[in-house]
Amino acid sequence: MKNVKHLECINCGKTYPAEPGVYTCPDCGPEGILDVIYDYDYIKSRVSKESFKENREYTIWRYTDFLPIKPDSARPRLRVGWTPLYDTAVLAEAIGLDKLYMKDDGQNPTASLKDRASAIAVVKAMEEGAKLIACSSTGNAASSLAGNAASVGMRTCIFVPQRAPQGKIAQLQIFGATVISVQGDYREAFQLSAEAIKKYGWYNRNAAINPYLAEGKKTVSLEICEQLDWQVPDWVVFSVGDGCTIGGAYKGFLDLYNVGFIDRLPKFLGVQASGCDPLTRAFISGGKMEPTAENTLADSIAVGVPRNPEKALRAVRKTGGVYINVSDDEILAAMRLLGNTSGIFGEPAGVAGLAGLKKAVAEGIIKRNETVVCAVTGNGLKDVNNAIKAAGEPMKVNPNLDELVSALEQRPGFFDYLNQ
Ligand SMILES: *Cc1c(COP(=O)(O)O)cnc(C)c1O
Ligand SMILES: [Zn+2]
């Protein structure tokens, strides 16, 4: 990997060679998360804004020069990345912005942003000759790992908490993973997976621990900038659980800044659920992250002990951004709003960012004339129970026109379209 210099501990600053088996800083333990440090001069010698115009690879692999993988390594066969960035006029107006883009990462192959990280995990596991990849996950990291691994015939062993929704479990079963439903919360699932990984020596896809995964997630930012013709939005918005997504997204902008493709970073809005907000609390107090309960229906961000608090806080603090909380009701309302005004279907954690954005605009934190990109991190079909909770049941009528007419006449607002 000529583009990678080394791995650097975000806690003590010690550096380590980017070699197999190195996960966290031995001196600092689990807090010693490693960051991949690049040789930006080398990257600059390989790519330019012009070279991207000629690049016909519309997946995350168009950014291989920015990724910590060997250029000729085998890759998963799924099409990950280059998801649409929608200019959403109706939604923008509804929440009081002039310009709002939605990045629909639910359109990745297993329907969440996690595919970006899992694709890298599978490449690294194959580079190291691993035979089985393990991970613990609230759901999407697991399903994306299982899918990407299945595409190259690699085995997976997955630890999920009891609360993981059926849609995600169904994906795991279909992708042939060995699924361990840990009868406990995410914290306990994570712990058990860590013990099993240690015992059996499996390849570890736990996002915070594995330094390469945030590098996959950063491709979302590379795409946002390229899709905006290298213009930087004023704000970017991400929902936050473990913190690897927002931390990775920050790294993406930093990379582009370091190679001179952009001349500033956007502000980051991190959004957490009110019932599970350790990072919002740490942001407000200015101190260290303290664990909280996991009380939210947005399962993908129900993370009481974030594994990547430093990277998650750094993204917001260094860019002059903000952390904000949203209630479950606000999340459900955002799910409805997004679907109604843009045709995008997000799962609860997938739309929590939008819920937080709406609030930040209402509170004057984000101004009408500021350009915003908000990520939809996962598809709503993964969790249909909460979608129905958000949007309600359909009208039931017998196959009879008179009954239909009277049902429609009783439905509030249905005939409003005649006056529009
Ligand atoms: C994982 C996930 C997040 C949050 O990512 P973290 O790295 O845990 O902060 C948000 N939304 C969805 C849909 C996710 O799957
Ligand atoms: Zn260290």
PDB file of C-alpha atoms in Angstrom, residues 50-150:
ATOM      1  CA  GLU A  50      -9.833  15.699 -14.121  1.00  0.00           C
ATOM      2  CA  SER A  51      -8.944  12.028 -13.675  1.00  0.00           C
ATOM      3  CA  PHE A  52     -12.206  11.511 -11.806  1.00  0.00           C
ATOM      4  CA  LYS A  53     -14.111  12.911 -14.808  1.00  0.00           C
ATOM      5  CA  GLU A  54     -12.688  10.055 -16.891  1.00  0.00           C
ATOM      6  CA  ASN A  55     -13.265   7.419 -14.188  1.00  0.00           C
ATOM      7  CA  ARG A  56     -16.021   4.994 -15.223  1.00  0.00           C
ATOM      8  CA  GLU A  57     -15.991   2.918 -12.012  1.00  0.00           C
ATOM      9  CA  TYR A  58     -19.212   4.007 -10.295  1.00  0.00           C
ATOM     10  CA  THR A  59     -18.649   2.264  -6.947  1.00  0.00           C
ATOM     11  CA  ILE A  60     -16.490   2.988  -3.899  1.00  0.00           C
ATOM     12  CA  TRP A  61     -13.585   1.466  -5.859  1.00  0.00           C
ATOM     13  CA  ARG A  62     -13.314   4.676  -7.890  1.00  0.00           C
ATOM     14  CA  TYR A  63     -11.561   5.970  -4.737  1.00  0.00           C
ATOM     15  CA  THR A  64      -9.049   3.117  -4.381  1.00  0.00           C
ATOM     16  CA  ASP A  65      -6.183   5.640  -4.225  1.00  0.00           C
ATOM     17  CA  PHE A  66      -7.728   6.969  -0.999  1.00  0.00           C
ATOM     18  CA  LEU A  67      -8.317   3.510   0.498  1.00  0.00           C
ATOM     19  CA  PRO A  68      -6.035   1.331   2.663  1.00  0.00           C
ATOM     20  CA  ILE A  69      -6.099  -1.678   0.361  1.00  0.00           C
ATOM     21  CA  LYS A  70      -3.648  -3.109  -2.119  1.00  0.00           C
ATOM     22  CA  PRO A  71      -4.591  -2.043  -5.656  1.00  0.00           C
ATOM     23  CA  ASP A  72      -4.813  -5.644  -6.889  1.00  0.00           C
ATOM     24  CA  SER A  73      -6.602  -7.177  -3.885  1.00  0.00           C
ATOM     25  CA  ALA A  74      -9.705  -9.275  -4.534  1.00  0.00           C
ATOM     26  CA  ARG A  75     -12.960  -7.430  -3.790  1.00  0.00           C
ATOM     27  CA  PRO A  76     -16.549  -8.303  -2.969  1.00  0.00           C
ATOM     28  CA  ARG A  77     -18.729  -8.612  -6.068  1.00  0.00           C
ATOM     29  CA  LEU A  78     -21.520  -6.342  -4.883  1.00  0.00           C
ATOM     30  CA  ARG A  79     -21.966  -2.798  -6.190  1.00  0.00           C
ATOM     31  CA  VAL A  80     -21.246  -0.647  -3.128  1.00  0.00           C
ATOM     32  CA  GLY A  81     -21.407   3.135  -3.162  1.00  0.00           C
ATOM     33  CA  TRP A  82     -22.075   5.886  -5.708  1.00  0.00           C
ATOM     34  CA  THR A  83     -25.533   6.243  -4.188  1.00  0.00           C
ATOM     35  CA  PRO A  84     -27.785   9.067  -5.370  1.00  0.00           C
ATOM     36  CA  LEU A  85     -27.515  12.592  -4.014  1.00  0.00           C
ATOM     37  CA  TYR A  86     -30.984  14.073  -4.459  1.00  0.00           C
ATOM     38  CA  ASP A  87     -31.687  17.779  -4.684  1.00  0.00           C
ATOM     39  CA  THR A  88     -34.932  17.785  -2.679  1.00  0.00           C
ATOM     40  CA  ALA A  89     -36.857  21.000  -3.294  1.00  0.00           C
ATOM     41  CA  VAL A  90     -40.167  20.020  -1.642  1.00  0.00           C
ATOM     42  CA  LEU A  91     -38.528  18.630   1.479  1.00  0.00           C
ATOM     43  CA  ALA A  92     -36.155  21.598   1.685  1.00  0.00           C
ATOM     44  CA  GLU A  93     -39.098  24.006   1.645  1.00  0.00           C
ATOM     45  CA  ALA A  94     -40.971  21.913   4.213  1.00  0.00           C
ATOM     46  CA  ILE A  95     -38.214  22.305   6.779  1.00  0.00           C
ATOM     47  CA  GLY A  96     -37.205  25.853   5.862  1.00  0.00           C
ATOM     48  CA  LEU A  97     -34.038  25.510   3.785  1.00  0.00           C
ATOM     49  CA  ASP A  98     -33.199  26.886   0.350  1.00  0.00           C
ATOM     50  CA  LYS A  99     -30.966  23.969  -0.610  1.00  0.00           C
ATOM     51  CA  LEU A 100     -31.061  20.461   0.841  1.00  0.00           C
ATOM     52  CA  TYR A 101     -29.527  17.346  -0.671  1.00  0.00           C
ATOM     53  CA  MET A 102     -30.365  13.878   0.615  1.00  0.00           C
ATOM     54  CA  LYS A 103     -27.705  11.185   0.176  1.00  0.00           C
ATOM     55  CA  ASP A 104     -29.690   7.954  -0.068  1.00  0.00           C
ATOM     56  CA  ASP A 105     -27.338   5.319   1.258  1.00  0.00           C
ATOM     57  CA  GLY A 106     -30.236   2.929   1.708  1.00  0.00           C
ATOM     58  CA  GLN A 107     -29.578   2.142  -1.960  1.00  0.00           C
ATOM     59  CA  ASN A 108     -26.440   0.189  -1.193  1.00  0.00           C
ATOM     60  CA  PRO A 109     -26.625  -3.563  -1.954  1.00  0.00           C
ATOM     61  CA  THR A 110     -27.682  -4.659   1.542  1.00  0.00           C
ATOM     62  CA  ALA A 111     -29.528  -1.362   2.016  1.00  0.00           C
ATOM     63  CA  SER A 112     -27.362   0.633   4.427  1.00  0.00           C
ATOM     64  CA  LEU A 113     -24.264   2.811   4.561  1.00  0.00           C
ATOM     65  CA  LYS A 114     -22.507  -0.035   6.412  1.00  0.00           C
ATOM     66  CA  ASP A 115     -21.820  -1.718   3.069  1.00  0.00           C
ATOM     67  CA  ARG A 116     -19.051   0.833   2.568  1.00  0.00           C
ATOM     68  CA  ALA A 117     -17.223  -0.463   5.652  1.00  0.00           C
ATOM     69  CA  SER A 118     -18.032  -4.127   5.191  1.00  0.00           C
ATOM     70  CA  ALA A 119     -16.666  -4.132   1.648  1.00  0.00           C
ATOM     71  CA  ILE A 120     -13.316  -2.987   3.060  1.00  0.00           C
ATOM     72  CA  ALA A 121     -13.512  -5.547   5.876  1.00  0.00           C
ATOM     73  CA  VAL A 122     -13.914  -8.334   3.342  1.00  0.00           C
ATOM     74  CA  VAL A 123     -10.975  -7.065   1.261  1.00  0.00           C
ATOM     75  CA  LYS A 124      -8.728  -6.847   4.346  1.00  0.00           C
ATOM     76  CA  ALA A 125      -9.834 -10.287   5.561  1.00  0.00           C
ATOM     77  CA  MET A 126      -8.973 -11.759   2.159  1.00  0.00           C
ATOM     78  CA  GLU A 127      -5.620  -9.935   2.113  1.00  0.00           C
ATOM     79  CA  GLU A 128      -4.857 -11.574   5.466  1.00  0.00           C
ATOM     80  CA  GLY A 129      -6.036 -14.999   4.319  1.00  0.00           C
ATOM     81  CA  ALA A 130      -8.806 -15.137   6.944  1.00  0.00           C
ATOM     82  CA  LYS A 131     -11.404 -17.886   6.620  1.00  0.00           C
ATOM     83  CA  LEU A 132     -14.124 -16.408   8.820  1.00  0.00           C
ATOM     84  CA  ILE A 133     -15.133 -12.854   9.720  1.00  0.00           C
ATOM     85  CA  ALA A 134     -16.947 -12.076  12.946  1.00  0.00           C
ATOM     86  CA  CYS A 135     -18.770  -9.019  14.148  1.00  0.00           C
ATOM     87  CA  SER A 136     -21.283  -7.776  16.654  1.00  0.00           C
ATOM     88  CA  SER A 137     -23.822  -5.336  15.405  1.00  0.00           C
ATOM     89  CA  THR A 138     -27.114  -3.662  16.048  1.00  0.00           C
ATOM     90  CA  GLY A 139     -28.067  -5.124  12.653  1.00  0.00           C
ATOM     91  CA  ASN A 140     -26.763  -3.301   9.591  1.00  0.00           C
ATOM     92  CA  ALA A 141     -23.053  -3.895  10.089  1.00  0.00           C
ATOM     93  CA  ALA A 142     -23.973  -7.542  10.387  1.00  0.00           C
ATOM     94  CA  SER A 143     -26.204  -7.785   7.335  1.00  0.00           C
ATOM     95  CA  SER A 144     -23.758  -5.842   5.190  1.00  0.00           C
ATOM     96  CA  LEU A 145     -20.857  -8.001   6.319  1.00  0.00           C
ATOM     97  CA  ALA A 146     -22.822 -11.187   5.696  1.00  0.00           C
ATOM     98  CA  GLY A 147     -23.838 -10.030   2.207  1.00  0.00           C
ATOM     99  CA  ASN A 148     -20.430  -8.793   1.119  1.00  0.00           C
ATOM    100  CA  ALA A 149     -18.741 -11.909   2.512  1.00  0.00           C
ATOM    101  CA  ALA A 150     -21.281 -14.171   0.801  1.00  0.00           C
TER     102      ALA A 150
END
